[in-house]
mmCIF file of C-alpha atoms and ligand atoms in Angstrom:
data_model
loop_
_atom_site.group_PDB
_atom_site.id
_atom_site.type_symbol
_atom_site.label_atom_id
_atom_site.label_comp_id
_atom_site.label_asym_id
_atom_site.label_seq_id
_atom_site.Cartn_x
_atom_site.Cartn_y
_atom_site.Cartn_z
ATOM 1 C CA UNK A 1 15.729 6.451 -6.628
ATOM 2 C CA UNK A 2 16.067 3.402 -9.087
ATOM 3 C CA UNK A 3 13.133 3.855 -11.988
ATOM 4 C CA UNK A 4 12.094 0.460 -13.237
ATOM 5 C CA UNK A 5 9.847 0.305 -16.825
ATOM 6 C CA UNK A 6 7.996 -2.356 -17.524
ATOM 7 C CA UNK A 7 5.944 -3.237 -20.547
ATOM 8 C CA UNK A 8 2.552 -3.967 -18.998
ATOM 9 C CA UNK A 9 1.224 -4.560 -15.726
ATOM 10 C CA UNK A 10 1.745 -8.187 -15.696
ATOM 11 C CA UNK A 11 5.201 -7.817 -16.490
ATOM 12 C CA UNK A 12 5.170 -5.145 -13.129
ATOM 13 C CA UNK A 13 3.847 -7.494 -10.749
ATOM 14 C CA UNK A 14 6.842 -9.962 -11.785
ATOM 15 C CA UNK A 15 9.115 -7.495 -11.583
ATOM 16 C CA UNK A 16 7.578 -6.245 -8.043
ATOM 17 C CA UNK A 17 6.888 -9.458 -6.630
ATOM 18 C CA UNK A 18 10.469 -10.520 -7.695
ATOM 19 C CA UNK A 19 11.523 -7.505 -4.946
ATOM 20 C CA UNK A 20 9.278 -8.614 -2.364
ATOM 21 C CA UNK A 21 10.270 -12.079 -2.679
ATOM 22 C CA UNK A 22 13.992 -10.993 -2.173
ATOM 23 C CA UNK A 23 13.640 -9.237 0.903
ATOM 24 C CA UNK A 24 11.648 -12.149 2.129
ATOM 25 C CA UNK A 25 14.976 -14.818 0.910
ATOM 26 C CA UNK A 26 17.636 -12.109 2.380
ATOM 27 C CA UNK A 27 15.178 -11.688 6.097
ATOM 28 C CA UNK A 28 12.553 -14.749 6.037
ATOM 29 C CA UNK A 29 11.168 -12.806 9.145
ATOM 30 C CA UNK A 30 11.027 -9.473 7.594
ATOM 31 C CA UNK A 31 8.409 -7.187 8.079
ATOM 32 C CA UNK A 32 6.178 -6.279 4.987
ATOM 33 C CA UNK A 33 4.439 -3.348 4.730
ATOM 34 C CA UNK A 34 1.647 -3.835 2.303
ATOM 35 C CA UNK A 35 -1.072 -1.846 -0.115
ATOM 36 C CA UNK A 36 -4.298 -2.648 -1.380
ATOM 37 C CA UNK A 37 -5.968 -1.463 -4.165
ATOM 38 C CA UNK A 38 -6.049 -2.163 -8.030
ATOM 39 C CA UNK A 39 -2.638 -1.598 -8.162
ATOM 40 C CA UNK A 40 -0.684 -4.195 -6.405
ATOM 41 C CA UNK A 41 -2.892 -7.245 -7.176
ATOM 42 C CA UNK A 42 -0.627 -8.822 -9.897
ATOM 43 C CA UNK A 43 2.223 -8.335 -7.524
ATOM 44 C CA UNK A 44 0.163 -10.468 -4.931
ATOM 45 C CA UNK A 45 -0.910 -13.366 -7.882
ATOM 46 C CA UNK A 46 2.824 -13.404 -8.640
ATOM 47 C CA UNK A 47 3.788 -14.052 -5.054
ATOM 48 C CA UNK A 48 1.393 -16.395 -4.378
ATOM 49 C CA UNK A 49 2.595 -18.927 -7.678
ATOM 50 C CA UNK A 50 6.117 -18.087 -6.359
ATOM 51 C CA UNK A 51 4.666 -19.584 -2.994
ATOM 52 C CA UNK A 52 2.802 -22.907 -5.077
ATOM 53 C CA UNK A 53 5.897 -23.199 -6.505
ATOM 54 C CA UNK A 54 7.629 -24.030 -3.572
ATOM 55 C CA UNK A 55 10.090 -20.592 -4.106
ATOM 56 C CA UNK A 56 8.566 -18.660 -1.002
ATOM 57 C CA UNK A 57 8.291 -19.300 2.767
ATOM 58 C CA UNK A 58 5.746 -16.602 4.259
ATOM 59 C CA UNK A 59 5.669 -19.150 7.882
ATOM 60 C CA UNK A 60 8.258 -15.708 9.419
ATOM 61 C CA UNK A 61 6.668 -13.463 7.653
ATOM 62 C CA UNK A 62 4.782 -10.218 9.459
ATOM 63 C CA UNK A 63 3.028 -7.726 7.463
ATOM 64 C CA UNK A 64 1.499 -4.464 7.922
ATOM 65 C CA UNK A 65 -1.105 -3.040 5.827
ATOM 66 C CA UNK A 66 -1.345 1.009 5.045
ATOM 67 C CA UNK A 67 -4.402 1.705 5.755
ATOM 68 C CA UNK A 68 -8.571 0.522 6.732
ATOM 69 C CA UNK A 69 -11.672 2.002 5.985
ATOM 70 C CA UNK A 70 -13.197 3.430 8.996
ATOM 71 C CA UNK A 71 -16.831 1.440 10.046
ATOM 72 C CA UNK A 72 -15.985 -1.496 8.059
ATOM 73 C CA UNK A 73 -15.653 -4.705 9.849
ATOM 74 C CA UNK A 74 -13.596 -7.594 8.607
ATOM 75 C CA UNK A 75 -16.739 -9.673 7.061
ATOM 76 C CA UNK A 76 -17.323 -6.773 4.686
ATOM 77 C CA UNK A 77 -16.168 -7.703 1.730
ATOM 78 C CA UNK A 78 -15.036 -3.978 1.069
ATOM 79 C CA UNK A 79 -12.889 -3.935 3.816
ATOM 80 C CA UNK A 80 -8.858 -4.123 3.312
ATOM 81 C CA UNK A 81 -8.976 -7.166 5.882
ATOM 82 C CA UNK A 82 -11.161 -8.745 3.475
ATOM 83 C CA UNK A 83 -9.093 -7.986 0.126
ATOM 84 C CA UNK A 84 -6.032 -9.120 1.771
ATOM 85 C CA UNK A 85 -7.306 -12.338 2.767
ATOM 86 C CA UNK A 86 -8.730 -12.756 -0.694
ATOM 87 C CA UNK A 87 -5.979 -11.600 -2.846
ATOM 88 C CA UNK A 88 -2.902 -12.834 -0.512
ATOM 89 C CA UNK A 89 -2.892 -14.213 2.701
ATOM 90 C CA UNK A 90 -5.357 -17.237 2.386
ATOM 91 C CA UNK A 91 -3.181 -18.671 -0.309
ATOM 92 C CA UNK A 92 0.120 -18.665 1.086
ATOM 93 C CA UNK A 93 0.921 -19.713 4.054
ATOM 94 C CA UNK A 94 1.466 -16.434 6.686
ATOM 95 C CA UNK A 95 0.115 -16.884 9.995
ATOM 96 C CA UNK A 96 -2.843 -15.196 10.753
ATOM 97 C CA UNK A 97 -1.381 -13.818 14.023
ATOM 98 C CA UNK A 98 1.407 -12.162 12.012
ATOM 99 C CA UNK A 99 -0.956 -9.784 9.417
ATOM 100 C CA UNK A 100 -1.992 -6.251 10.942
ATOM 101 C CA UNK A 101 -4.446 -4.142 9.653
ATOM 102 C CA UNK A 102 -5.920 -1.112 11.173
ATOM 103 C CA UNK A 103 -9.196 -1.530 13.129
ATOM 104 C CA UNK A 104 -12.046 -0.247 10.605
ATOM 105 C CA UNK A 105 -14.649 -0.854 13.424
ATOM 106 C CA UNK A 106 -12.646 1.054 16.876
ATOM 107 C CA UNK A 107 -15.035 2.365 19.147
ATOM 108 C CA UNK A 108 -11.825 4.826 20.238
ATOM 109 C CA UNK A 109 -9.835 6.296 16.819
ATOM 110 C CA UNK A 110 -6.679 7.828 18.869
ATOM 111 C CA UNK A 111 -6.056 5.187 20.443
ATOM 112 C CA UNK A 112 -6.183 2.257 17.774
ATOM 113 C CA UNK A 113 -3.527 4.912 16.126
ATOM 114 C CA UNK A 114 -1.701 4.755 18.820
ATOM 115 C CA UNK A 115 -1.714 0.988 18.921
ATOM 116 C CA UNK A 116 -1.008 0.608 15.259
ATOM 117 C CA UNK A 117 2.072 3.170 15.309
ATOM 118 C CA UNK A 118 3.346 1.099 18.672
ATOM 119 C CA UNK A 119 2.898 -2.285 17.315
ATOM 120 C CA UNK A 120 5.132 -1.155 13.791
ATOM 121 C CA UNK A 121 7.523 -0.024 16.614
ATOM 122 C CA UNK A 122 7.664 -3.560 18.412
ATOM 123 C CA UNK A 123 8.166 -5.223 15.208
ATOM 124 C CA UNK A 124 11.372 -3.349 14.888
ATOM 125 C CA UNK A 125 9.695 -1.206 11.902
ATOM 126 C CA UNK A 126 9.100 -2.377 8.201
ATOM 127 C CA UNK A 127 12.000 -3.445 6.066
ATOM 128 C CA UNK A 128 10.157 -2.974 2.948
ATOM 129 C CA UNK A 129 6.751 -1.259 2.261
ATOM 130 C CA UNK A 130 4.819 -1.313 -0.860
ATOM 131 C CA UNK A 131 2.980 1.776 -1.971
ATOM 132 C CA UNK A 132 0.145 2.274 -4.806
ATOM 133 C CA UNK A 133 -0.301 5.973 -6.129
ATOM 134 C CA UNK A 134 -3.711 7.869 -5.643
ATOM 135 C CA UNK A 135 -4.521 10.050 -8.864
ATOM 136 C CA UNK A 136 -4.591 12.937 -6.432
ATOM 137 C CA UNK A 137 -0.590 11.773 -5.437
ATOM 138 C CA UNK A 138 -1.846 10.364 -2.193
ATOM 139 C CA UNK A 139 0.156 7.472 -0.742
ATOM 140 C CA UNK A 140 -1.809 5.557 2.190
ATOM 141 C CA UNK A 141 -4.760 7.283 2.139
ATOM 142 C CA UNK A 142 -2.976 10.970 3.061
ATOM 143 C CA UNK A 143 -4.662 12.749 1.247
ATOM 144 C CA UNK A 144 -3.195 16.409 -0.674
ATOM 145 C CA UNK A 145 -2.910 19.221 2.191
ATOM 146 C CA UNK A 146 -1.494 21.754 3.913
ATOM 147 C CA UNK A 147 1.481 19.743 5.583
ATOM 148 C CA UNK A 148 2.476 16.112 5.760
ATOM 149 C CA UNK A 149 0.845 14.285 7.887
ATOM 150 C CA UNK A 150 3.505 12.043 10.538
ATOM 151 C CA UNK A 151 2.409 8.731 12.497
ATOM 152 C CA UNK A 152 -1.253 6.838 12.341
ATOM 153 C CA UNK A 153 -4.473 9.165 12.195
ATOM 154 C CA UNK A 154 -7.623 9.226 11.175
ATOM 155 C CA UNK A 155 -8.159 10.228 7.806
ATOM 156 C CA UNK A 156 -11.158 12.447 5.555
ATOM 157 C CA UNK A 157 -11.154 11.137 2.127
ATOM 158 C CA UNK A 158 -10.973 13.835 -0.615
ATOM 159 C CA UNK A 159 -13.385 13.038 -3.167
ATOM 160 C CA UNK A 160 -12.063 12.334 -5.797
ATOM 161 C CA UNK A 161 -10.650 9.441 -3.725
ATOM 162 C CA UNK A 162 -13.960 8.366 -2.954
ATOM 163 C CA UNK A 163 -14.946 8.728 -6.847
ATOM 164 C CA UNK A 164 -11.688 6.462 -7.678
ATOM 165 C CA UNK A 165 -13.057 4.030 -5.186
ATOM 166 C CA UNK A 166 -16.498 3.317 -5.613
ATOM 167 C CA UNK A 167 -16.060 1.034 -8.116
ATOM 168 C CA UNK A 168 -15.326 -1.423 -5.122
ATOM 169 C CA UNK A 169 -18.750 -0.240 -3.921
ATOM 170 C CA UNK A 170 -22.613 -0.545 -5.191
ATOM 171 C CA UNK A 171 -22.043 3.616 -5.341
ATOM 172 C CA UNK A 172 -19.840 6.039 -4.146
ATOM 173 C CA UNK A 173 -22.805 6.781 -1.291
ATOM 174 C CA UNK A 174 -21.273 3.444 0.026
ATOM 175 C CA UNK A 175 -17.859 4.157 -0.015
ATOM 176 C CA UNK A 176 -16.397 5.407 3.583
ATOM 177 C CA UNK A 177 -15.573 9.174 4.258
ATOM 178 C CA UNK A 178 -13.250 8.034 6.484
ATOM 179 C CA UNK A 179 -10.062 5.420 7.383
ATOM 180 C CA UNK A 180 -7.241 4.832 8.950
ATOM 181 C CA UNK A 181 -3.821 5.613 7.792
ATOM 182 C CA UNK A 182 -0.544 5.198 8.440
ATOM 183 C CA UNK A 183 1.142 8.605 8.348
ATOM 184 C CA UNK A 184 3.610 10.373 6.097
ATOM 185 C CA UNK A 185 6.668 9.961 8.869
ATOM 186 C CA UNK A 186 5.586 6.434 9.340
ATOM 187 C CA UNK A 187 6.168 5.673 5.938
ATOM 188 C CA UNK A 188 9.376 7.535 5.779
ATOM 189 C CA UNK A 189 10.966 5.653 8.791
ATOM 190 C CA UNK A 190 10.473 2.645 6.611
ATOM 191 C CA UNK A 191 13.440 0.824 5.467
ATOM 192 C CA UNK A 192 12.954 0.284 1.187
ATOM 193 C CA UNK A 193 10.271 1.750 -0.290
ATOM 194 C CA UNK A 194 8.808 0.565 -3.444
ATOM 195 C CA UNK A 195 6.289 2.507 -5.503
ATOM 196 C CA UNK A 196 4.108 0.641 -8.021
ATOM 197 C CA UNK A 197 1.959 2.250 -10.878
ATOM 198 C CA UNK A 198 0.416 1.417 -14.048
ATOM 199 C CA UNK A 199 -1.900 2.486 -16.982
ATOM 200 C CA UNK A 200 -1.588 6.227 -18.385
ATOM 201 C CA UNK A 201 -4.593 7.502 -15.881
ATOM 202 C CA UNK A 202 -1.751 7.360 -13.493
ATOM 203 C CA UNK A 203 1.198 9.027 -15.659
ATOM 204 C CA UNK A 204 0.905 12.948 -15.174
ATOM 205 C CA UNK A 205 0.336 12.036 -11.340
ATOM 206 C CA UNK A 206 3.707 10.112 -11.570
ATOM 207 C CA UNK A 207 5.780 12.255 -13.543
ATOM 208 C CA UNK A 208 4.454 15.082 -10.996
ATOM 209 C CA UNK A 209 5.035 13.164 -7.655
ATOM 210 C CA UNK A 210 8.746 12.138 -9.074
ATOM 211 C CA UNK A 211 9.975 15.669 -10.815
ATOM 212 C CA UNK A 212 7.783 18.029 -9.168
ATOM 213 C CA UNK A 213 8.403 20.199 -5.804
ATOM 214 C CA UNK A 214 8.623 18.322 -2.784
ATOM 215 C CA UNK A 215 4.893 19.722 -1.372
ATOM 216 C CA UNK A 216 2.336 18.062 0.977
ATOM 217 C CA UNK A 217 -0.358 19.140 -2.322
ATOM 218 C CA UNK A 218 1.121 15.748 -3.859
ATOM 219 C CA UNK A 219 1.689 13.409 -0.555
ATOM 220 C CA UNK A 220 3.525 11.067 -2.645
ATOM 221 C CA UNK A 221 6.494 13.750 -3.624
ATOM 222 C CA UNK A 222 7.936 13.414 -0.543
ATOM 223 C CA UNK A 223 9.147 10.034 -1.489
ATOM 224 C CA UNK A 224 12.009 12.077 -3.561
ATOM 225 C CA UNK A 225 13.523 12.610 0.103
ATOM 226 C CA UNK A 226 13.846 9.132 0.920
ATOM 227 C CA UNK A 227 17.074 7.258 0.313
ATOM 228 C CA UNK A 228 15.449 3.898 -0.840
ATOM 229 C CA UNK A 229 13.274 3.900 -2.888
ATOM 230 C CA UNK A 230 12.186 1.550 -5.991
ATOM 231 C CA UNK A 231 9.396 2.780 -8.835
ATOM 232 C CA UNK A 232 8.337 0.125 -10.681
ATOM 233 C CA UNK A 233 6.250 1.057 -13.211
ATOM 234 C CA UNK A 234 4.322 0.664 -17.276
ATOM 235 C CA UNK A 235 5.358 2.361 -20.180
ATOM 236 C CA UNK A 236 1.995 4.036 -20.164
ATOM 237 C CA UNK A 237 2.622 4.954 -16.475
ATOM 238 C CA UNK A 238 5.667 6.320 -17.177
ATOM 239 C CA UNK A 239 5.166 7.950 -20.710
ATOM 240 C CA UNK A 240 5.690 11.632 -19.525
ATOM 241 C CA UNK A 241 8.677 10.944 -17.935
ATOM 242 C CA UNK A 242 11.934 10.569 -20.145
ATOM 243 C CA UNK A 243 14.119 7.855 -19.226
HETATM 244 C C1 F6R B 1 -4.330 1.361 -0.638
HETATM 245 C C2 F6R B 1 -3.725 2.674 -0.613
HETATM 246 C C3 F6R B 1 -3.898 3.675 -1.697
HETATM 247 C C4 F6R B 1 -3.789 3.092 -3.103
HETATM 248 C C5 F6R B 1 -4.037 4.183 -4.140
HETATM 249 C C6 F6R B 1 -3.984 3.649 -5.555
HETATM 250 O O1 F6R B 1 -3.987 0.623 0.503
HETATM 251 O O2 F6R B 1 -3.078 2.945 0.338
HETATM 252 O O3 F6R B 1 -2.947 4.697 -1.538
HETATM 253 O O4 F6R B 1 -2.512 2.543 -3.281
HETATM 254 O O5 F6R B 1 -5.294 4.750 -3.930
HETATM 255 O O6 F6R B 1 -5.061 2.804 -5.745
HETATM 256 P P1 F6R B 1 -5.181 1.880 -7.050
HETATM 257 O O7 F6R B 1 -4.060 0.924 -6.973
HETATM 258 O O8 F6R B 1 -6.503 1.207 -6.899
HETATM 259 O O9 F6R B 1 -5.103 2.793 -8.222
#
């Protein structure tokens, strides 16, 4: 596991970005696996003035996003479809055809798992995914349990997940009690992973997921069994770890 530190969160979504944008120069039709959230949203800025600048071709591109709120369509603005349009794709230029989000709004749940976990298969799997941090250690939206979750399933949000996201929302009434994830194993079958954090809300959870046991009570642990994997994260993220 390579630990990067950067000073601020600007600095991390150059840093980040500068790893994305790599594995898009060494495979220009690699498969991205992406995140929403606060988190990666300087990452995406960064890529897209990489893009203005000429530096980045996303025309090969594919992506795959984690995860969907469940009963959100893609003209809510709360929805992941919408945030990745807004914060990525509609500024560079990926085809449409080649971004793939789960189906907030499936009238059948198993099988729009099914079809996401086949579809990550056809594209020959993801080469590099990008992962936020849940203050709870979730990664996706799999949530603390028993076990560790494997491929695509529904999800039940814990709430403290819904009380980190209703600041998207009018109030956390609004926020979903459900989504769409991809699962544990799906993430672990992935090729590179890299893990972004910032701000010190996030550093115990960090410190925790990264030196802790290996247990399904912090999802993101089991990250310390995968053979590629990049943290990039802030001092303040990182300040109760000693590097
Ligand atoms: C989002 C996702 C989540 C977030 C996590 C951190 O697609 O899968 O795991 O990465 O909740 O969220 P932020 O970045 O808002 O702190």
């Amino acid at each position: 596991m390579r630990i990067i530190k950067t000073k601020d969160k600007s600095e991390l979504g150059k840093e980040a970005a500068g790893i994305i944008a790599a594995q898009i120069k060494a495979k220009p039709d690699c498969v991205l696996g992406l995140a929403t959230g606060s988190s990666p949203i300087e990452t995406y800025r960064e890529l897209i003035r990489l893009y203005q600048n000429g530096a980045l071709d996303f025309s090969h591109v594919s992506t795959v996003n984690l995860d969907e709120y469940l009963g959100l369509g893609r003209e809510d603005a709360q929805s992941y479809y919408c945030f990745m349009n807004e914060q990525l794709f509609r500024h560079v230029n990926i085809k449409s055809e080649n971004t793939n989000i789960p189906d907030g709004m499936t009238t059948d749940i198993e099988r729009e798992c099914l079809r996401y976990e086949a579809l990550i298969e056809n594209l020959g799997g993801i080469d590099l995914q990008l992962l936020g941090i849940g203050h709870n250690g979730h990664i996706g939206f799999n949530e603390p349990s028993e076990s560790f979750s494997t491929v695509t399933h529904c999800v039940d949000l814990k709430p403290s997940t819904i009380e980190a996201n209703k600041r998207f929302f009018d109030s956390a009434n609004d926020v979903p009690r459900q989504a769409i994830s991809m699962g544990i194993q799906t993430i672990l079958n992935e090729g590179k992973i890299l893990l972004i954090a910032s701000g010190p809300d996030k550093a115990a959870i960090l410190r925790e997921a990264l030196l802790g046991p290996v247990t399904p009570e912090v999802p993101a642990s089991i990250l310390q069994l995968h053979n590629h994997v990049t943290i990039v994260a802030d001092e303040a993220a990182l300040s109760e770890i000693a590097l």
